[in-house]
Coordinates of N, CA and C in Angstrom, one line a residue:
X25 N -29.2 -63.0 10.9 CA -30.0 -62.0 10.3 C -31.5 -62.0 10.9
X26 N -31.8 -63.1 11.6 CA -33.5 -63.3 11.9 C -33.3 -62.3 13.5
X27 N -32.3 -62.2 13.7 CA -32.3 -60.8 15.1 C -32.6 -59.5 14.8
X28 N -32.1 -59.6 13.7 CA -32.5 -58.0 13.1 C -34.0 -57.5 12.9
X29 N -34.3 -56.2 13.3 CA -35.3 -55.4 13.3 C -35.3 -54.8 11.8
X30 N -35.9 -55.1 10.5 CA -35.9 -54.4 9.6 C -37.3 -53.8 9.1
X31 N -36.4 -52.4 8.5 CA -37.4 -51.5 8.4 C -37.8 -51.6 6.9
X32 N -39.1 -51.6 6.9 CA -39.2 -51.2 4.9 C -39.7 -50.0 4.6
X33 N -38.8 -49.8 3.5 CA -39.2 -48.5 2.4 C -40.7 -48.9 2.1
X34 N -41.7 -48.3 2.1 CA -42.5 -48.0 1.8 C -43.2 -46.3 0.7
X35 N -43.7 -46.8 -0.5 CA -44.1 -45.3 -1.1 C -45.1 -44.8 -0.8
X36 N -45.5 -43.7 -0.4 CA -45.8 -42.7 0.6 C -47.9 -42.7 -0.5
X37 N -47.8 -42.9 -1.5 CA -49.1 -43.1 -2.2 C -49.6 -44.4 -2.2
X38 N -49.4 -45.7 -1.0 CA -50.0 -46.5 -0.7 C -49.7 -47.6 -2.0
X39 N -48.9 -47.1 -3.1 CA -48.6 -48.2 -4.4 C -48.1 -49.3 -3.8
X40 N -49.1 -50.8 -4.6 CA -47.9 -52.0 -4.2 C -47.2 -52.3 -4.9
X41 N -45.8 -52.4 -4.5 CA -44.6 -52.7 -5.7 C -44.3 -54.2 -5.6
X42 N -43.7 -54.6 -6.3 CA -43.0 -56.1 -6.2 C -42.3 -56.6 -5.2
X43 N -41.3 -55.5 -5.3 CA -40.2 -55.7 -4.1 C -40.0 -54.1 -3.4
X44 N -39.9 -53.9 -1.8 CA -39.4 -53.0 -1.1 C -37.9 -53.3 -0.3
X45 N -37.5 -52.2 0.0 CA -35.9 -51.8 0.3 C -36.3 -52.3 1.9
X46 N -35.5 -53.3 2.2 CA -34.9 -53.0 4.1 C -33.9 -53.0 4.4
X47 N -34.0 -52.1 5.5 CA -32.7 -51.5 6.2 C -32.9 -52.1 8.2
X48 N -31.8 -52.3 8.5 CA -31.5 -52.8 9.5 C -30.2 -52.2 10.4
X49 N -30.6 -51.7 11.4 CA -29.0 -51.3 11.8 C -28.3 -52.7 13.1
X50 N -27.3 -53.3 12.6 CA -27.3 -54.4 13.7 C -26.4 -53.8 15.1
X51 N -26.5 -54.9 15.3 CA -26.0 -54.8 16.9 C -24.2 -54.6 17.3
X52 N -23.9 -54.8 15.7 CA -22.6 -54.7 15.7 C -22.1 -53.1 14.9
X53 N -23.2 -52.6 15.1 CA -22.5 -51.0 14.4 C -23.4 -50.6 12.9
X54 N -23.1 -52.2 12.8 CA -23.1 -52.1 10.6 C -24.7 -51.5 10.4
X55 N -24.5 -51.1 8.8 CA -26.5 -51.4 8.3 C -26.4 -52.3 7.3
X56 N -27.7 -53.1 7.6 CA -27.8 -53.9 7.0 C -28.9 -53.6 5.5
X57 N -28.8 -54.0 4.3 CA -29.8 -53.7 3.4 C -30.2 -55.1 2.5
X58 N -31.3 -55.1 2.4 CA -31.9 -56.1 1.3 C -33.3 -55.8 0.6
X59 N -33.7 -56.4 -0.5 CA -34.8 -56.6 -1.0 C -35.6 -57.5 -0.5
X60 N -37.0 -57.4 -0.5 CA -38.0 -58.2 0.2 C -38.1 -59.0 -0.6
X61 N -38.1 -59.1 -2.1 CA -37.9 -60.2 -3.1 C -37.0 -61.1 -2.9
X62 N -35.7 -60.5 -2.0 CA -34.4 -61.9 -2.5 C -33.9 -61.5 -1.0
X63 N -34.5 -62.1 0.8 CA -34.4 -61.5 1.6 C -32.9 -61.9 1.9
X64 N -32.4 -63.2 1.0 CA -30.7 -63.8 1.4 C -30.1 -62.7 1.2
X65 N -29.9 -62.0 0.1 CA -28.6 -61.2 -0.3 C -28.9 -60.2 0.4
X66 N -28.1 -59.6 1.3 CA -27.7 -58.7 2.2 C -26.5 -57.5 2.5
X67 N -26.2 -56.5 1.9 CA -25.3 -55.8 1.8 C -25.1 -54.9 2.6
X68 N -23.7 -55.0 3.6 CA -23.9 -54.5 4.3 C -22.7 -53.3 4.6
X69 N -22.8 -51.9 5.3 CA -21.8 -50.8 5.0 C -21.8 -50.4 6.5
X70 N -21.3 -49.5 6.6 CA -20.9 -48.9 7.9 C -22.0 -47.7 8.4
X71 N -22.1 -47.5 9.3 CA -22.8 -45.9 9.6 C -22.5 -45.1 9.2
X72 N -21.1 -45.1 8.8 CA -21.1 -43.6 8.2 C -20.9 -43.4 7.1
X73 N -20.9 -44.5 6.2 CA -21.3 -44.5 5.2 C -22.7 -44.2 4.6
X74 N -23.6 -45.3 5.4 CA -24.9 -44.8 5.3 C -25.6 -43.6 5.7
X75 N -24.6 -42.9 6.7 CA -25.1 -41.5 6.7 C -24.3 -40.4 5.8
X76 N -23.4 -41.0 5.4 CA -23.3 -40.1 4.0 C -23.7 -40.2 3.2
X77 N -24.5 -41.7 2.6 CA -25.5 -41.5 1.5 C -26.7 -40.8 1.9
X78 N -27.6 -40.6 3.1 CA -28.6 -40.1 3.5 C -28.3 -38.6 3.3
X79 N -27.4 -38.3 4.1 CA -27.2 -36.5 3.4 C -27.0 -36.2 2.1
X80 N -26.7 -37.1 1.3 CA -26.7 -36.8 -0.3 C -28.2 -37.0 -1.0
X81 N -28.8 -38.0 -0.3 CA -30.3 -37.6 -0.9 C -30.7 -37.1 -0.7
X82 N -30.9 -36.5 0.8 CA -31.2 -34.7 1.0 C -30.7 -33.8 0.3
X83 N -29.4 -33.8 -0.1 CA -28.9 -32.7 -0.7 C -29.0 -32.8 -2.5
X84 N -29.9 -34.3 -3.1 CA -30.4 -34.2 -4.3 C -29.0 -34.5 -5.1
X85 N -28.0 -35.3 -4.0 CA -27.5 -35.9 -5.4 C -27.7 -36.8 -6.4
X86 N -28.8 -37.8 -6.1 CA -28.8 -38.7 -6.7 C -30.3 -38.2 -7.7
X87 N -30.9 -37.2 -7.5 CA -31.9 -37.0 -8.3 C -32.2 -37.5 -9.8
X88 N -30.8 -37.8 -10.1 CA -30.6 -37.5 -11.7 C -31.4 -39.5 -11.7
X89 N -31.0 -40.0 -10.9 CA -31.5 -41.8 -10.9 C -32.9 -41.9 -11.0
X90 N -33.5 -40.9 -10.3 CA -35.2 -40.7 -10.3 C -36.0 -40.2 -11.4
X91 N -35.5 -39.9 -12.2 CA -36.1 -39.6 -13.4 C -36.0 -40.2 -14.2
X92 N -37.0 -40.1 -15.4 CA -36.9 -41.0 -16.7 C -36.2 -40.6 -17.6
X93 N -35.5 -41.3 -18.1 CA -34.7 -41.1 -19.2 C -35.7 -40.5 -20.2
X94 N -34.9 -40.2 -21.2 CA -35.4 -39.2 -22.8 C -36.2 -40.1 -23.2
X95 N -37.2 -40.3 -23.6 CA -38.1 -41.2 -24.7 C -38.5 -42.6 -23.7
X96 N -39.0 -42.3 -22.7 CA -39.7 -43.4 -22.1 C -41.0 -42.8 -21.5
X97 N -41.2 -41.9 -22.2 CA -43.2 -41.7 -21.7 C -43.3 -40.8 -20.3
X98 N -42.1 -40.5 -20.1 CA -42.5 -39.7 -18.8 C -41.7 -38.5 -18.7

């Protein structure tokens, strides 16, 4: 894993969070993903998997996960 080039999600209003998302694409095809909090656990899917989740967040499938639920202040 220490070969890999990872990238972090960063929030675009300079917020610091606890933990950020990285992504890696290795040398063997795959993408790699982990938290900056727990850098061992590592999950990893295919390209085209990961580029079918990327077109679905463009296309606002997952929207419904970004919002606050009913009765939490927001």
């Amino acid at each position: 894993m220490s070969e890999l080039e990872w990238l972090r999600a960063e929030p675009e209003d300079g917020e610091e969070l606890e933990s950020y998302l990285e992504v890696a694409a290795g040398p063997d095809g795959m993408i790699y993903m982990r938290e900056t909090s727990d850098p061992d656990n590592v999950v990893v899917t295919t390209q085209a998997k990961w580029e079918a989740f990327l077109l679905g967040i463009k296309a606002g499938e997952f929207d419904d996960f970004a919002e606050e639920p009913p009765g939490t202040g927001g």
